[in-house]
Amino acid sequence: MWTKAGKEDGVSAIRMTARRLRSDKRGATAIEYGLIAALIVIAMMTGLSTLGGGSGGMWTGLSTKIQNAG
């Protein structure tokens, strides 16, 4: 059985935990770093796909020149 004092202690513990969670900024910082990392990965994928398409065309052109020379 809970007494009135027991309920108040539980409520005050919940309130203290809620205050502590509201003042904790680590979660927001982690999300910001995650978004920055995602943007970097997207930029890298875009650059690599562009580079990959250019180098693929170069190898195709070289192969064609070798076949035509032979």
XYZ file of N, CA, C and O in Angstrom:
280
model
N 0.825 -1.188 0.000
C 0.000 0.000 0.000
C 0.862 1.242 0.000
O 1.836 1.309 0.717
N 0.484 2.185 -0.773
C 1.196 3.455 -0.821
C 0.602 4.415 0.188
O -0.604 4.496 0.364
N 1.466 5.143 0.796
C 0.996 6.211 1.667
C 1.070 7.512 0.888
O 1.654 7.575 -0.190
N 0.499 8.549 1.443
C 0.554 9.831 0.761
C 1.998 10.288 0.595
O 2.382 10.803 -0.443
N 2.832 10.057 1.594
C 4.244 10.438 1.507
C 4.946 9.629 0.421
O 5.785 10.143 -0.301
N 4.580 8.365 0.271
C 5.174 7.528 -0.763
C 4.828 8.016 -2.156
O 5.654 8.023 -3.058
N 3.595 8.460 -2.338
C 3.180 8.999 -3.629
C 3.926 10.288 -3.930
O 4.348 10.521 -5.050
N 4.076 11.127 -2.965
C 4.769 12.384 -3.175
C 6.231 12.148 -3.513
O 6.793 12.841 -4.358
N 6.837 11.161 -2.866
C 8.231 10.854 -3.174
C 8.360 10.353 -4.614
O 9.287 10.724 -5.321
N 7.435 9.526 -5.056
C 7.462 9.025 -6.421
C 7.247 10.130 -7.437
O 7.932 10.213 -8.456
N 6.302 11.025 -7.153
C 6.016 12.133 -8.057
C 7.209 13.079 -8.119
O 7.595 13.544 -9.188
N 7.805 13.345 -6.966
C 8.961 14.252 -6.968
C 10.139 13.613 -7.712
O 10.890 14.313 -8.394
N 10.282 12.306 -7.628
C 11.353 11.628 -8.359
C 11.110 11.733 -9.864
O 12.040 11.979 -10.637
N 9.861 11.581 -10.283
C 9.521 11.715 -11.701
C 9.775 13.141 -12.165
O 10.324 13.374 -13.246
N 9.389 14.116 -11.354
C 9.611 15.513 -11.717
C 11.096 15.830 -11.829
O 11.528 16.530 -12.752
N 11.888 15.325 -10.888
C 13.334 15.567 -10.949
C 13.931 14.922 -12.196
O 14.770 15.521 -12.870
N 13.494 13.720 -12.540
C 13.988 13.043 -13.737
C 13.593 13.813 -14.994
O 14.405 13.984 -15.907
N 12.366 14.323 -15.035
C 11.913 15.096 -16.191
C 12.726 16.383 -16.330
O 13.113 16.764 -17.432
N 13.005 17.053 -15.210
C 13.835 18.266 -15.263
C 15.224 17.961 -15.780
O 15.791 18.701 -16.579
N 15.784 16.861 -15.307
C 17.125 16.474 -15.735
C 17.163 16.149 -17.226
O 18.072 16.544 -17.944
N 16.136 15.472 -17.721
C 16.089 15.137 -19.142
C 15.902 16.379 -20.009
O 16.454 16.472 -21.096
N 15.103 17.351 -19.542
C 14.908 18.574 -20.313
C 16.183 19.385 -20.416
O 16.443 20.026 -21.427
N 17.009 19.363 -19.371
C 18.236 20.160 -19.391
C 19.396 19.435 -20.067
O 20.424 20.034 -20.348
N 19.238 18.143 -20.353
C 20.304 17.362 -20.992
C 20.321 17.638 -22.492
O 19.346 17.395 -23.188
N 21.426 18.143 -23.005
C 21.537 18.518 -24.420
C 22.323 17.496 -25.231
O 22.563 17.700 -26.410
N 22.744 16.398 -24.638
C 23.564 15.420 -25.360
C 22.814 14.787 -26.521
O 23.381 14.536 -27.565
N 21.522 14.543 -26.371
C 20.746 13.940 -27.446
C 20.670 14.838 -28.661
O 20.800 14.394 -29.797
N 20.460 16.126 -28.425
C 20.389 17.084 -29.530
C 21.735 17.167 -30.246
O 21.793 17.248 -31.477
N 22.818 17.134 -29.496
C 24.150 17.188 -30.093
C 24.402 15.946 -30.945
O 24.942 16.043 -32.050
N 23.995 14.798 -30.463
C 24.181 13.561 -31.222
C 23.392 13.600 -32.530
O 23.884 13.162 -33.575
N 22.186 14.144 -32.491
C 21.382 14.253 -33.710
C 22.047 15.199 -34.695
O 22.098 14.930 -35.900
N 22.583 16.312 -34.206
C 23.268 17.263 -35.091
C 24.476 16.613 -35.758
O 24.685 16.779 -36.964
N 25.263 15.888 -34.995
C 26.423 15.203 -35.580
C 25.976 14.148 -36.594
O 26.616 13.950 -37.621
N 24.890 13.467 -36.319
C 24.366 12.477 -37.262
C 23.936 13.116 -38.570
O 24.186 12.583 -39.651
N 23.283 14.284 -38.486
C 22.871 14.986 -39.705
C 24.078 15.469 -40.507
O 24.091 15.376 -41.740
N 25.088 15.969 -39.828
C 26.303 16.405 -40.510
C 26.967 15.227 -41.211
O 27.378 15.321 -42.367
N 27.062 14.095 -40.513
C 27.672 12.897 -41.116
C 26.870 12.432 -42.327
O 27.440 12.040 -43.349
N 25.541 12.497 -42.252
C 24.702 12.085 -43.379
C 24.934 12.996 -44.589
O 25.019 12.514 -45.721
N 25.053 14.299 -44.354
C 25.320 15.224 -45.460
C 26.678 14.961 -46.100
O 26.820 15.021 -47.322
N 27.664 14.641 -45.280
C 28.996 14.330 -45.813
C 28.943 13.068 -46.668
O 29.524 13.003 -47.756
N 28.227 12.060 -46.204
C 28.113 10.807 -46.960
C 27.397 11.044 -48.288
O 27.808 10.520 -49.326
N 26.339 11.848 -48.267
C 25.615 12.144 -49.514
C 26.527 12.868 -50.500
O 26.545 12.552 -51.699
N 27.306 13.831 -50.015
C 28.237 14.553 -50.887
C 29.291 13.608 -51.451
O 29.640 13.692 -52.638
N 29.794 12.694 -50.629
C 30.789 11.731 -51.108
C 30.198 10.804 -52.166
O 30.842 10.508 -53.174
N 28.972 10.333 -51.947
C 28.337 9.445 -52.920
C 28.119 10.160 -54.246
O 28.331 9.567 -55.310
N 27.717 11.421 -54.191
C 27.508 12.187 -55.412
C 28.826 12.356 -56.169
O 28.888 12.147 -57.388
N 29.873 12.722 -55.440
C 31.185 12.894 -56.073
C 31.724 11.610 -56.653
O 32.253 11.590 -57.772
N 31.585 10.523 -55.926
C 32.098 9.241 -56.421
C 31.308 8.733 -57.619
O 31.883 8.128 -58.535
N 30.007 8.967 -57.639
C 29.238 8.508 -58.801
C 29.599 9.317 -60.039
O 29.670 8.774 -61.143
N 29.857 10.605 -59.856
C 30.295 11.436 -60.984
C 31.662 10.983 -61.483
O 31.892 10.825 -62.679
N 32.564 10.760 -60.562
C 33.909 10.305 -60.911
C 33.851 8.921 -61.550
O 34.545 8.657 -62.529
N 33.014 8.051 -61.006
C 32.884 6.698 -61.552
C 32.361 6.706 -62.976
O 32.833 5.951 -63.829
N 31.404 7.556 -63.278
C 30.874 7.647 -64.638
C 31.924 8.157 -65.603
O 32.056 7.662 -66.729
N 32.722 9.129 -65.177
C 33.778 9.669 -66.036
C 34.871 8.661 -66.309
O 35.332 8.508 -67.447
N 35.282 7.941 -65.273
C 36.358 6.964 -65.486
C 35.847 5.758 -66.277
O 36.594 5.158 -67.050
N 34.571 5.417 -66.127
C 33.999 4.319 -66.924
C 34.010 4.657 -68.401
O 34.333 3.818 -69.245
N 33.672 5.909 -68.718
C 33.715 6.350 -70.113
C 35.129 6.330 -70.661
O 35.363 5.986 -71.829
N 36.098 6.689 -69.822
C 37.499 6.676 -70.247
C 37.941 5.254 -70.604
O 38.564 5.026 -71.633
N 37.589 4.279 -69.759
C 37.989 2.896 -70.026
C 37.277 2.344 -71.258
O 37.851 1.571 -72.022
N 36.034 2.740 -71.467
C 35.316 2.298 -72.670
C 35.975 2.862 -73.923
O 36.157 2.150 -74.927
N 36.333 4.153 -73.880
C 37.014 4.774 -75.016
C 38.354 4.122 -75.299
O 38.729 3.875 -76.457
N 39.102 3.813 -74.260
C 40.397 3.154 -74.422
C 40.226 1.765 -75.028
O 40.975 1.368 -75.932
N 39.208 1.029 -74.540
C 38.954 -0.300 -75.088
C 38.600 -0.221 -76.580
O 39.049 -1.045 -77.383
N 37.794 0.764 -76.950
C 37.417 0.931 -78.352
C 38.622 1.242 -79.213
O 38.789 0.692 -80.321
N 39.492 2.116 -78.727
C 40.698 2.461 -79.483
C 41.613 1.259 -79.663
O 42.190 1.045 -80.731
N 41.732 0.436 -78.644
C 42.584 -0.768 -78.728
C 41.988 -1.761 -79.733
O 42.717 -2.351 -80.535
N 40.671 -1.936 -79.702
C 40.035 -2.864 -80.628
C 40.151 -2.369 -82.085
O 40.364 -3.162 -83.002
N 40.031 -1.072 -82.290
C 40.129 -0.519 -83.643
C 41.583 -0.553 -84.150
O 41.816 -0.639 -85.362
N 42.545 -0.481 -83.246
C 43.968 -0.499 -83.659
C 44.388 -1.906 -84.073
O 45.284 -2.070 -84.875
N 43.768 -2.915 -83.516
C 44.185 -4.301 -83.753
C 43.588 -4.883 -84.933
O 43.795 -5.141 -86.025
